[in-house]
Structure formats: structure tokens, C-alpha cells
Amino acid sequence: MATTSALTARTRARLDASARSAAARAYAPYSQFRVGAAVLGGSGRLYSGANVENASYGLCLFAERTSITHASSEGESSSVAVAVYTPTPTPTLPCGACRQVIREFGPTATIRSTCRGGAAVETSLEALLPAAFGPEDRGRRPTARRLRRS
Ligand code: THU
């Protein structure tokens, strides 16, 4: 397996285990394709997520976006790494839309994918989504992330 980042072996193992256990909690009655994800936030904390499907298919939530949303809504402002697990023979990388959502908080994030088959892939968001549009392209930095409590 090629590795690209400064993640330690222990951090990789934590990310992979978190993504794998999240896949077991996926709600995927329509596709039967269970996906788990885990985000390593800048604080060092992990945030998991899984795909959550809906009878109205277009509303299905993807695991990567669920985990990014989880991290952001818990107060994380950056993503150091995102791991994905699928119960497939080969690893699955995030779809294009998920890459763009990862880009918002993790422009230099490491992306890992593991699978039931045992293989692992490790790459970077920059490699998966080169020359991406991001917050800085709006011409100014985003304003405060949180609403002030009155
Ligand atoms: N899915 C994800 O959660 N992440 C991916 O990277 C690929 C696809 C989900 C969406 C849907 O619930 C199911 O997998 C089949 O596409």
C-alpha cells in the first residue's frame, strides 16, 4: 500500500476502524451498499458517518458527507484525513460531490479507503480534486462559522 501523509500507523488504524464500524450502521435498504466514513478533525478527534438512504432516492445522504457534517456540527473547522470503508473486494474512493464537500474543510486532507477485501488506498484530496473551487475563490474568507447566541 502506498501512503502519502504523516499519519501514524495508529491514526490510520483508528480511522479505518471507525469507518468500518460506521458502515455497519449504514441505512441502505435500497442500494444495499453500506458505506462508512470517518473524519480526523484538526483537534485530533474522530467523527464517523454512514450513508443514510431515503425512499425518495434523491435525498440519500452519502457517508463522506455525513461524517463531514458530523465534524463541522461538532465544531471542527478542519479535516486532516477522511477514511472510507465499503464491504467490497476493492476500495471505494469518494464520489465527485463528496470530494467537493471534503474540500471545504480539508483542502490538504489525506483520503484513505479500505474494504472487506483487505486492500487499502491512501491518497490526497488534492490528487482526487485538482484545481478545486474553494472558500478562498469567493474573493474573501468565509465569515464566522457560528451564529452568536444572544
Ligand atoms: N455512497 C456513499 O455513501 N459514498 C460513496 O462514496 C459512494 C456512494 C452511497 C450512496 C448510496 O446510499 C449508495 O452508496 C449507493 O450509491
mmCIF file of N, CA, C and O in Angstrom, residues 22-125:
data_model
loop_
_atom_site.group_PDB
_atom_site.id
_atom_site.type_symbol
_atom_site.label_atom_id
_atom_site.label_comp_id
_atom_site.label_asym_id
_atom_site.label_seq_id
_atom_site.Cartn_x
_atom_site.Cartn_y
_atom_site.Cartn_z
ATOM 1 N N ALA A 22 -18.723 2.308 11.278
ATOM 2 C CA ALA A 22 -19.817 3.165 10.793
ATOM 3 C C ALA A 22 -20.575 2.479 9.660
ATOM 4 O O ALA A 22 -21.805 2.607 9.564
ATOM 5 N N ALA A 23 -19.876 1.758 8.812
ATOM 6 C CA ALA A 23 -20.544 1.070 7.694
ATOM 7 C C ALA A 23 -21.597 0.095 8.206
ATOM 8 O O ALA A 23 -22.642 -0.107 7.574
ATOM 9 N N ALA A 24 -21.338 -0.480 9.355
ATOM 10 C CA ALA A 24 -22.304 -1.422 9.935
ATOM 11 C C ALA A 24 -23.567 -0.706 10.391
ATOM 12 O O ALA A 24 -24.602 -1.346 10.603
ATOM 13 N N ARG A 25 -23.498 0.610 10.559
ATOM 14 C CA ARG A 25 -24.659 1.393 10.986
ATOM 15 C C ARG A 25 -25.332 2.112 9.821
ATOM 16 O O ARG A 25 -26.231 2.933 10.017
ATOM 17 N N ALA A 26 -24.869 1.827 8.594
ATOM 18 C CA ALA A 26 -25.469 2.473 7.419
ATOM 19 C C ALA A 26 -26.946 2.096 7.311
ATOM 20 O O ALA A 26 -27.357 1.006 7.732
ATOM 21 N N TYR A 27 -27.723 3.015 6.772
ATOM 22 C CA TYR A 27 -29.127 2.720 6.465
ATOM 23 C C TYR A 27 -29.213 2.698 4.939
ATOM 24 O O TYR A 27 -29.258 3.763 4.298
ATOM 25 N N ALA A 28 -29.109 1.512 4.373
ATOM 26 C CA ALA A 28 -29.025 1.391 2.914
ATOM 27 C C ALA A 28 -29.966 0.300 2.404
ATOM 28 O O ALA A 28 -29.549 -0.634 1.715
ATOM 29 N N PRO A 29 -31.267 0.431 2.723
ATOM 30 C CA PRO A 29 -32.201 -0.626 2.315
ATOM 31 C C PRO A 29 -32.470 -0.659 0.821
ATOM 32 O O PRO A 29 -32.965 -1.666 0.312
ATOM 33 N N TYR A 30 -32.167 0.413 0.112
ATOM 34 C CA TYR A 30 -32.467 0.479 -1.323
ATOM 35 C C TYR A 30 -31.305 -0.008 -2.166
ATOM 36 O O TYR A 30 -31.474 -0.817 -3.077
ATOM 37 N N SER A 31 -30.113 0.465 -1.861
ATOM 38 C CA SER A 31 -28.943 0.041 -2.655
ATOM 39 C C SER A 31 -28.254 -1.189 -2.060
ATOM 40 O O SER A 31 -27.513 -1.868 -2.762
ATOM 41 N N GLN A 32 -28.457 -1.421 -0.780
ATOM 42 C CA GLN A 32 -27.715 -2.471 -0.063
ATOM 43 C C GLN A 32 -26.216 -2.206 -0.079
ATOM 44 O O GLN A 32 -25.418 -3.109 0.187
ATOM 45 N N PHE A 33 -25.825 -1.000 -0.424
ATOM 46 C CA PHE A 33 -24.401 -0.651 -0.496
ATOM 47 C C PHE A 33 -24.071 0.173 0.749
ATOM 48 O O PHE A 33 -24.358 1.359 0.828
ATOM 49 N N ARG A 34 -23.477 -0.494 1.722
ATOM 50 C CA ARG A 34 -23.191 0.154 3.001
ATOM 51 C C ARG A 34 -21.829 0.832 2.952
ATOM 52 O O ARG A 34 -20.825 0.173 2.641
ATOM 53 N N VAL A 35 -21.825 2.105 3.261
ATOM 54 C CA VAL A 35 -20.579 2.878 3.247
ATOM 55 C C VAL A 35 -20.385 3.516 4.621
ATOM 56 O O VAL A 35 -21.323 4.088 5.184
ATOM 57 N N GLY A 36 -19.192 3.412 5.155
ATOM 58 C CA GLY A 36 -18.852 4.078 6.407
ATOM 59 C C GLY A 36 -17.718 5.059 6.152
ATOM 60 O O GLY A 36 -16.868 4.832 5.277
ATOM 61 N N ALA A 37 -17.705 6.139 6.907
ATOM 62 C CA ALA A 37 -16.633 7.131 6.756
ATOM 63 C C ALA A 37 -16.234 7.642 8.128
ATOM 64 O O ALA A 37 -17.013 7.568 9.089
ATOM 65 N N ALA A 38 -15.029 8.153 8.215
ATOM 66 C CA ALA A 38 -14.547 8.771 9.443
ATOM 67 C C ALA A 38 -13.652 9.950 9.079
ATOM 68 O O ALA A 38 -12.831 9.855 8.156
ATOM 69 N N VAL A 39 -13.863 11.041 9.803
ATOM 70 C CA VAL A 39 -13.066 12.261 9.614
ATOM 71 C C VAL A 39 -12.154 12.428 10.818
ATOM 72 O O VAL A 39 -12.604 12.308 11.968
ATOM 73 N N LEU A 40 -10.898 12.690 10.566
ATOM 74 C CA LEU A 40 -9.984 13.109 11.619
ATOM 75 C C LEU A 40 -9.945 14.629 11.587
ATOM 76 O O LEU A 40 -9.461 15.232 10.617
ATOM 77 N N GLY A 41 -10.502 15.260 12.634
ATOM 78 C CA GLY A 41 -10.527 16.714 12.696
ATOM 79 C C GLY A 41 -9.188 17.283 13.150
ATOM 80 O O GLY A 41 -8.340 16.567 13.699
ATOM 81 N N GLY A 42 -9.023 18.581 12.943
ATOM 82 C CA GLY A 42 -7.798 19.241 13.358
ATOM 83 C C GLY A 42 -7.533 19.121 14.848
ATOM 84 O O GLY A 42 -6.387 19.210 15.307
ATOM 85 N N SER A 43 -8.571 18.907 15.615
ATOM 86 C CA SER A 43 -8.431 18.759 17.075
ATOM 87 C C SER A 43 -7.889 17.391 17.466
ATOM 88 O O SER A 43 -7.528 17.171 18.624
ATOM 89 N N GLY A 44 -7.886 16.466 16.507
ATOM 90 C CA GLY A 44 -7.466 15.095 16.813
ATOM 91 C C GLY A 44 -8.628 14.147 17.064
ATOM 92 O O GLY A 44 -8.438 12.941 17.180
ATOM 93 N N ARG A 45 -9.820 14.720 17.128
ATOM 94 C CA ARG A 45 -10.994 13.863 17.352
ATOM 95 C C ARG A 45 -11.466 13.221 16.054
ATOM 96 O O ARG A 45 -11.274 13.765 14.968
ATOM 97 N N LEU A 46 -12.128 12.071 16.202
ATOM 98 C CA LEU A 46 -12.700 11.359 15.049
ATOM 99 C C LEU A 46 -14.209 11.546 15.025
ATOM 100 O O LEU A 46 -14.857 11.546 16.075
ATOM 101 N N TYR A 47 -14.743 11.633 13.820
ATOM 102 C CA TYR A 47 -16.192 11.774 13.621
ATOM 103 C C TYR A 47 -16.614 10.786 12.542
ATOM 104 O O TYR A 47 -16.109 10.851 11.414
ATOM 105 N N SER A 48 -17.526 9.906 12.872
ATOM 106 C CA SER A 48 -17.925 8.908 11.880
ATOM 107 C C SER A 48 -19.231 9.309 11.216
ATOM 108 O O SER A 48 -19.954 10.206 11.674
ATOM 109 N N GLY A 49 -19.524 8.617 10.139
ATOM 110 C CA GLY A 49 -20.776 8.819 9.419
ATOM 111 C C GLY A 49 -21.005 7.637 8.505
ATOM 112 O O GLY A 49 -20.080 6.876 8.207
ATOM 113 N N ALA A 50 -22.251 7.474 8.097
ATOM 114 C CA ALA A 50 -22.587 6.382 7.180
ATOM 115 C C ALA A 50 -23.627 6.894 6.194
ATOM 116 O O ALA A 50 -24.246 7.941 6.415
ATOM 117 N N ASN A 51 -23.821 6.148 5.100
ATOM 118 C CA ASN A 51 -24.880 6.587 4.182
ATOM 119 C C ASN A 51 -26.238 6.314 4.804
ATOM 120 O O ASN A 51 -26.452 5.305 5.471
ATOM 121 N N VAL A 52 -27.128 7.260 4.610
ATOM 122 C CA VAL A 52 -28.493 7.191 5.149
ATOM 123 C C VAL A 52 -29.433 7.439 3.970
ATOM 124 O O VAL A 52 -29.545 8.570 3.483
ATOM 125 N N GLU A 53 -30.046 6.354 3.499
ATOM 126 C CA GLU A 53 -30.866 6.459 2.295
ATOM 127 C C GLU A 53 -32.294 6.867 2.631
ATOM 128 O O GLU A 53 -32.678 6.948 3.802
ATOM 129 N N ASN A 54 -33.030 7.164 1.575
ATOM 130 C CA ASN A 54 -34.407 7.631 1.750
ATOM 131 C C ASN A 54 -35.273 7.033 0.644
ATOM 132 O O ASN A 54 -34.786 6.821 -0.482
ATOM 133 N N ALA A 55 -36.526 6.801 0.950
ATOM 134 C CA ALA A 55 -37.455 6.261 -0.041
ATOM 135 C C ALA A 55 -37.541 7.176 -1.264
ATOM 136 O O ALA A 55 -37.803 6.721 -2.374
ATOM 137 N N SER A 56 -37.307 8.457 -1.040
ATOM 138 C CA SER A 56 -37.161 9.401 -2.143
ATOM 139 C C SER A 56 -35.668 9.415 -2.487
ATOM 140 O O SER A 56 -34.870 10.093 -1.843
ATOM 141 N N TYR A 57 -35.285 8.609 -3.458
ATOM 142 C CA TYR A 57 -33.875 8.264 -3.672
ATOM 143 C C TYR A 57 -32.922 9.454 -3.733
ATOM 144 O O TYR A 57 -31.791 9.382 -3.267
ATOM 145 N N GLY A 58 -33.392 10.535 -4.327
ATOM 146 C CA GLY A 58 -32.512 11.695 -4.492
ATOM 147 C C GLY A 58 -32.087 12.325 -3.177
ATOM 148 O O GLY A 58 -31.175 13.161 -3.165
ATOM 149 N N LEU A 59 -32.733 11.942 -2.109
ATOM 150 C CA LEU A 59 -32.405 12.519 -0.805
ATOM 151 C C LEU A 59 -31.393 11.687 -0.028
ATOM 152 O O LEU A 59 -31.093 11.986 1.131
ATOM 153 N N CYS A 60 -30.882 10.634 -0.643
ATOM 154 C CA CYS A 60 -29.918 9.781 0.062
ATOM 155 C C CYS A 60 -28.700 10.597 0.482
ATOM 156 O O CYS A 60 -28.172 11.407 -0.289
ATOM 157 N N LEU A 61 -28.268 10.378 1.705
ATOM 158 C CA LEU A 61 -27.091 11.063 2.241
ATOM 159 C C LEU A 61 -25.894 10.128 2.139
ATOM 160 O O LEU A 61 -25.985 8.950 2.487
ATOM 161 N N PHE A 62 -24.778 10.655 1.685
ATOM 162 C CA PHE A 62 -23.583 9.844 1.473
ATOM 163 C C PHE A 62 -22.730 9.838 2.745
ATOM 164 O O PHE A 62 -22.683 10.819 3.482
ATOM 165 N N ALA A 63 -22.033 8.750 2.931
ATOM 166 C CA ALA A 63 -21.275 8.561 4.167
ATOM 167 C C ALA A 63 -20.229 9.662 4.385
ATOM 168 O O ALA A 63 -20.072 10.171 5.500
ATOM 169 N N GLU A 64 -19.530 10.019 3.332
ATOM 170 C CA GLU A 64 -18.468 11.025 3.491
ATOM 171 C C GLU A 64 -19.060 12.356 3.936
ATOM 172 O O GLU A 64 -18.532 13.043 4.809
ATOM 173 N N ARG A 65 -20.196 12.711 3.311
ATOM 174 C CA ARG A 65 -20.812 13.993 3.662
ATOM 175 C C ARG A 65 -21.442 13.937 5.045
ATOM 176 O O ARG A 65 -21.469 14.936 5.763
ATOM 177 N N THR A 66 -21.931 12.773 5.417
ATOM 178 C CA THR A 66 -22.475 12.627 6.769
ATOM 179 C C THR A 66 -21.377 12.835 7.809
ATOM 180 O O THR A 66 -21.568 13.508 8.823
ATOM 181 N N SER A 67 -20.208 12.272 7.552
ATOM 182 C CA SER A 67 -19.115 12.402 8.527
ATOM 183 C C SER A 67 -18.559 13.825 8.563
ATOM 184 O O SER A 67 -18.233 14.343 9.638
ATOM 185 N N ILE A 68 -18.471 14.470 7.406
ATOM 186 C CA ILE A 68 -18.008 15.874 7.374
ATOM 187 C C ILE A 68 -19.003 16.771 8.107
ATOM 188 O O ILE A 68 -18.631 17.668 8.882
ATOM 189 N N THR A 69 -20.280 16.514 7.887
ATOM 190 C CA THR A 69 -21.321 17.290 8.564
ATOM 191 C C THR A 69 -21.258 17.064 10.069
ATOM 192 O O THR A 69 -21.415 18.011 10.864
ATOM 193 N N HIS A 70 -21.032 15.818 10.440
ATOM 194 C CA HIS A 70 -20.876 15.490 11.855
ATOM 195 C C HIS A 70 -19.727 16.311 12.459
ATOM 196 O O HIS A 70 -19.890 16.978 13.484
ATOM 197 N N ALA A 71 -18.579 16.307 11.788
ATOM 198 C CA ALA A 71 -17.400 17.024 12.312
ATOM 199 C C ALA A 71 -17.679 18.523 12.423
ATOM 200 O O ALA A 71 -17.421 19.145 13.456
ATOM 201 N N SER A 72 -18.220 19.094 11.355
ATOM 202 C CA SER A 72 -18.467 20.542 11.365
ATOM 203 C C SER A 72 -19.479 20.918 12.432
ATOM 204 O O SER A 72 -19.301 21.908 13.166
ATOM 205 N N SER A 73 -20.513 20.116 12.556
ATOM 206 C CA SER A 73 -21.559 20.478 13.517
ATOM 207 C C SER A 73 -21.130 20.258 14.959
ATOM 208 O O SER A 73 -21.763 20.751 15.885
ATOM 209 N N GLU A 74 -20.020 19.537 15.137
ATOM 210 C CA GLU A 74 -19.448 19.394 16.482
ATOM 211 C C GLU A 74 -18.400 20.469 16.752
ATOM 212 O O GLU A 74 -17.747 20.458 17.795
ATOM 213 N N GLY A 75 -18.191 21.369 15.778
ATOM 214 C CA GLY A 75 -17.295 22.494 15.996
ATOM 215 C C GLY A 75 -15.932 22.383 15.336
ATOM 216 O O GLY A 75 -15.094 23.269 15.496
ATOM 217 N N GLU A 76 -15.689 21.320 14.585
ATOM 218 C CA GLU A 76 -14.392 21.184 13.903
ATOM 219 C C GLU A 76 -14.347 22.139 12.714
ATOM 220 O O GLU A 76 -15.311 22.222 11.940
ATOM 221 N N SER A 77 -13.233 22.822 12.537
ATOM 222 C CA SER A 77 -13.124 23.716 11.388
ATOM 223 C C SER A 77 -12.171 23.178 10.332
ATOM 224 O O SER A 77 -12.027 23.777 9.269
ATOM 225 N N SER A 78 -11.513 22.051 10.610
ATOM 226 C CA SER A 78 -10.627 21.489 9.577
ATOM 227 C C SER A 78 -10.648 19.967 9.635
ATOM 228 O O SER A 78 -10.889 19.370 10.682
ATOM 229 N N SER A 79 -10.401 19.389 8.472
ATOM 230 C CA SER A 79 -10.329 17.933 8.354
ATOM 231 C C SER A 79 -8.917 17.554 7.926
ATOM 232 O O SER A 79 -8.427 18.007 6.888
ATOM 233 N N VAL A 80 -8.276 16.731 8.723
ATOM 234 C CA VAL A 80 -6.905 16.291 8.428
ATOM 235 C C VAL A 80 -6.933 15.060 7.520
ATOM 236 O O VAL A 80 -6.089 14.902 6.636
ATOM 237 N N ALA A 81 -7.912 14.198 7.751
ATOM 238 C CA ALA A 81 -7.998 12.963 6.962
ATOM 239 C C ALA A 81 -9.441 12.486 6.941
ATOM 240 O O ALA A 81 -10.212 12.751 7.863
ATOM 241 N N VAL A 82 -9.771 11.783 5.865
ATOM 242 C CA VAL A 82 -11.091 11.157 5.740
ATOM 243 C C VAL A 82 -10.867 9.714 5.312
ATOM 244 O O VAL A 82 -10.129 9.451 4.354
ATOM 245 N N ALA A 83 -11.481 8.799 6.050
ATOM 246 C CA ALA A 83 -11.382 7.381 5.710
ATOM 247 C C ALA A 83 -12.747 6.876 5.274
ATOM 248 O O ALA A 83 -13.777 7.317 5.785
ATOM 249 N N VAL A 84 -12.735 5.960 4.324
ATOM 250 C CA VAL A 84 -13.963 5.356 3.802
ATOM 251 C C VAL A 84 -13.806 3.842 3.878
ATOM 252 O O VAL A 84 -12.716 3.312 3.629
ATOM 253 N N TYR A 85 -14.896 3.176 4.246
ATOM 254 C CA TYR A 85 -14.885 1.707 4.237
ATOM 255 C C TYR A 85 -16.098 1.214 3.470
ATOM 256 O O TYR A 85 -17.222 1.690 3.695
ATOM 257 N N THR A 86 -15.891 0.266 2.584
ATOM 258 C CA THR A 86 -17.005 -0.421 1.914
ATOM 259 C C THR A 86 -16.767 -1.925 1.994
ATOM 260 O O THR A 86 -15.617 -2.382 1.915
ATOM 261 N N PRO A 87 -17.839 -2.687 2.117
ATOM 262 C CA PRO A 87 -17.702 -4.149 2.192
ATOM 263 C C PRO A 87 -17.584 -4.760 0.806
ATOM 264 O O PRO A 87 -18.405 -5.585 0.393
ATOM 265 N N THR A 88 -16.584 -4.326 0.090
ATOM 266 C CA THR A 88 -16.382 -4.690 -1.323
ATOM 267 C C THR A 88 -15.018 -5.362 -1.497
ATOM 268 O O THR A 88 -14.160 -5.271 -0.611
ATOM 269 N N PRO A 89 -14.794 -5.983 -2.640
ATOM 270 C CA PRO A 89 -13.483 -6.616 -2.857
ATOM 271 C C PRO A 89 -12.346 -5.604 -2.990
ATOM 272 O O PRO A 89 -11.194 -5.903 -2.664
ATOM 273 N N THR A 90 -12.672 -4.430 -3.521
ATOM 274 C CA THR A 90 -11.642 -3.399 -3.724
ATOM 275 C C THR A 90 -12.096 -2.092 -3.063
ATOM 276 O O THR A 90 -13.297 -1.876 -2.870
ATOM 277 N N PRO A 91 -11.159 -1.210 -2.736
ATOM 278 C CA PRO A 91 -11.526 0.035 -2.044
ATOM 279 C C PRO A 91 -12.359 0.968 -2.926
ATOM 280 O O PRO A 91 -12.244 0.939 -4.156
ATOM 281 N N THR A 92 -13.181 1.779 -2.274
ATOM 282 C CA THR A 92 -14.042 2.752 -2.952
ATOM 283 C C THR A 92 -13.584 4.154 -2.573
ATOM 284 O O THR A 92 -13.472 4.466 -1.385
ATOM 285 N N LEU A 93 -13.356 4.995 -3.552
ATOM 286 C CA LEU A 93 -12.974 6.385 -3.266
ATOM 287 C C LEU A 93 -14.211 7.282 -3.308
ATOM 288 O O LEU A 93 -15.212 6.937 -3.941
ATOM 289 N N PRO A 94 -14.174 8.417 -2.619
ATOM 290 C CA PRO A 94 -15.343 9.305 -2.575
ATOM 291 C C PRO A 94 -15.762 9.768 -3.973
ATOM 292 O O PRO A 94 -14.910 10.026 -4.840
ATOM 293 N N CYS A 95 -17.066 9.924 -4.162
ATOM 294 C CA CYS A 95 -17.594 10.437 -5.435
ATOM 295 C C CYS A 95 -17.208 11.916 -5.587
ATOM 296 O O CYS A 95 -16.736 12.552 -4.634
ATOM 297 N N GLY A 96 -17.460 12.453 -6.761
ATOM 298 C CA GLY A 96 -17.069 13.835 -7.040
ATOM 299 C C GLY A 96 -17.717 14.840 -6.104
ATOM 300 O O GLY A 96 -17.059 15.776 -5.633
ATOM 301 N N ALA A 97 -19.002 14.653 -5.831
ATOM 302 C CA ALA A 97 -19.696 15.603 -4.954
ATOM 303 C C ALA A 97 -19.106 15.557 -3.546
ATOM 304 O O ALA A 97 -18.908 16.600 -2.906
ATOM 305 N N CYS A 98 -18.806 14.366 -3.069
ATOM 306 C CA CYS A 98 -18.206 14.257 -1.736
ATOM 307 C C CYS A 98 -16.812 14.866 -1.709
ATOM 308 O O CYS A 98 -16.411 15.475 -0.707
ATOM 309 N N ARG A 99 -16.068 14.725 -2.788
ATOM 310 C CA ARG A 99 -14.734 15.355 -2.845
ATOM 311 C C ARG A 99 -14.864 16.868 -2.659
ATOM 312 O O ARG A 99 -14.073 17.494 -1.949
ATOM 313 N N GLN A 100 -15.864 17.454 -3.300
ATOM 314 C CA GLN A 100 -16.044 18.909 -3.169
ATOM 315 C C GLN A 100 -16.417 19.284 -1.745
ATOM 316 O O GLN A 100 -15.948 20.299 -1.212
ATOM 317 N N VAL A 101 -17.219 18.479 -1.097
ATOM 318 C CA VAL A 101 -17.610 18.786 0.287
ATOM 319 C C VAL A 101 -16.416 18.602 1.227
ATOM 320 O O VAL A 101 -16.189 19.409 2.136
ATOM 321 N N ILE A 102 -15.602 17.593 0.993
ATOM 322 C CA ILE A 102 -14.380 17.412 1.793
ATOM 323 C C ILE A 102 -13.460 18.619 1.608
ATOM 324 O O ILE A 102 -12.821 19.102 2.550
ATOM 325 N N ARG A 103 -13.423 19.143 0.386
ATOM 326 C CA ARG A 103 -12.547 20.274 0.056
ATOM 327 C C ARG A 103 -12.803 21.489 0.941
ATOM 328 O O ARG A 103 -11.878 22.238 1.265
ATOM 329 N N GLU A 104 -14.040 21.686 1.336
ATOM 330 C CA GLU A 104 -14.403 22.871 2.130
ATOM 331 C C GLU A 104 -13.598 22.959 3.430
ATOM 332 O O GLU A 104 -13.146 24.025 3.824
ATOM 333 N N PHE A 105 -13.420 21.826 4.086
ATOM 334 C CA PHE A 105 -12.745 21.818 5.396
ATOM 335 C C PHE A 105 -11.387 21.129 5.357
ATOM 336 O O PHE A 105 -10.637 21.202 6.333
ATOM 337 N N GLY A 106 -11.099 20.420 4.243
ATOM 338 C CA GLY A 106 -9.865 19.640 4.185
ATOM 339 C C GLY A 106 -9.160 19.733 2.854
ATOM 340 O O GLY A 106 -8.959 18.714 2.183
ATOM 341 N N PRO A 107 -8.730 20.948 2.460
ATOM 342 C CA PRO A 107 -8.099 21.078 1.139
ATOM 343 C C PRO A 107 -6.838 20.234 0.987
ATOM 344 O O PRO A 107 -6.467 19.885 -0.127
ATOM 345 N N THR A 108 -6.188 19.921 2.098
ATOM 346 C CA THR A 108 -4.978 19.083 2.013
ATOM 347 C C THR A 108 -5.192 17.736 2.721
ATOM 348 O O THR A 108 -4.221 17.063 3.079
ATOM 349 N N ALA A 109 -6.437 17.360 2.899
ATOM 350 C CA ALA A 109 -6.728 16.133 3.661
ATOM 351 C C ALA A 109 -6.162 14.885 2.979
ATOM 352 O O ALA A 109 -6.110 14.786 1.755
ATOM 353 N N THR A 110 -5.766 13.962 3.818
ATOM 354 C CA THR A 110 -5.432 12.618 3.354
ATOM 355 C C THR A 110 -6.739 11.841 3.192
ATOM 356 O O THR A 110 -7.627 11.955 4.041
ATOM 357 N N ILE A 111 -6.846 11.093 2.135
ATOM 358 C CA ILE A 111 -8.041 10.275 1.902
ATOM 359 C C ILE A 111 -7.613 8.809 1.897
ATOM 360 O O ILE A 111 -6.704 8.419 1.151
ATOM 361 N N ARG A 112 -8.257 8.026 2.756
ATOM 362 C CA ARG A 112 -7.955 6.588 2.834
ATOM 363 C C ARG A 112 -9.210 5.790 2.497
ATOM 364 O O ARG A 112 -10.315 6.166 2.884
ATOM 365 N N SER A 113 -9.027 4.696 1.804
ATOM 366 C CA SER A 113 -10.140 3.784 1.559
ATOM 367 C C SER A 113 -9.700 2.379 1.868
ATOM 368 O O SER A 113 -8.638 1.930 1.414
ATOM 369 N N THR A 114 -10.542 1.678 2.630
ATOM 370 C CA THR A 114 -10.299 0.274 2.928
ATOM 371 C C THR A 114 -11.573 -0.507 2.606
ATOM 372 O O THR A 114 -12.642 0.082 2.402
ATOM 373 N N CYS A 115 -11.443 -1.803 2.569
ATOM 374 C CA CYS A 115 -12.563 -2.621 2.120
ATOM 375 C C CYS A 115 -12.473 -4.013 2.714
ATOM 376 O O CYS A 115 -11.461 -4.370 3.323
ATOM 377 N N ARG A 116 -13.563 -4.768 2.519
ATOM 378 C CA ARG A 116 -13.578 -6.125 3.046
ATOM 379 C C ARG A 116 -12.471 -6.979 2.425
ATOM 380 O O ARG A 116 -11.929 -7.881 3.067
ATOM 381 N N GLY A 117 -12.137 -6.668 1.188
ATOM 382 C CA GLY A 117 -11.095 -7.441 0.503
ATOM 383 C C GLY A 117 -9.720 -7.284 1.117
ATOM 384 O O GLY A 117 -8.805 -8.052 0.809
ATOM 385 N N GLY A 118 -9.566 -6.251 1.957
ATOM 386 C CA GLY A 118 -8.303 -6.099 2.666
ATOM 387 C C GLY A 118 -7.357 -5.075 2.074
ATOM 388 O O GLY A 118 -6.452 -4.610 2.759
ATOM 389 N N ALA A 119 -7.565 -4.705 0.812
ATOM 390 C CA ALA A 119 -6.674 -3.714 0.205
ATOM 391 C C ALA A 119 -6.971 -2.326 0.775
ATOM 392 O O ALA A 119 -8.076 -2.062 1.248
ATOM 393 N N ALA A 120 -5.989 -1.467 0.733
ATOM 394 C CA ALA A 120 -6.159 -0.085 1.172
ATOM 395 C C ALA A 120 -5.544 0.847 0.135
ATOM 396 O O ALA A 120 -4.556 0.512 -0.516
ATOM 397 N N VAL A 121 -6.168 2.002 -0.011
ATOM 398 C CA VAL A 121 -5.627 3.048 -0.873
ATOM 399 C C VAL A 121 -5.491 4.290 -0.019
ATOM 400 O O VAL A 121 -6.385 4.597 0.774
ATOM 401 N N GLU A 122 -4.385 4.976 -0.169
ATOM 402 C CA GLU A 122 -4.239 6.265 0.519
ATOM 403 C C GLU A 122 -3.767 7.293 -0.491
ATOM 404 O O GLU A 122 -2.790 7.068 -1.209
ATOM 405 N N THR A 123 -4.492 8.397 -0.554
ATOM 406 C CA THR A 123 -4.157 9.452 -1.497
ATOM 407 C C THR A 123 -4.468 10.788 -0.834
ATOM 408 O O THR A 123 -4.540 10.856 0.391
ATOM 409 N N SER A 124 -4.619 11.825 -1.622
ATOM 410 C CA SER A 124 -4.921 13.130 -1.036
ATOM 411 C C SER A 124 -6.113 13.740 -1.755
ATOM 412 O O SER A 124 -6.400 13.407 -2.915
ATOM 413 N N LEU A 125 -6.772 14.664 -1.070
ATOM 414 C CA LEU A 125 -7.891 15.364 -1.690
ATOM 415 C C LEU A 125 -7.392 16.121 -2.918
ATOM 416 O O LEU A 125 -8.070 16.164 -3.943
#
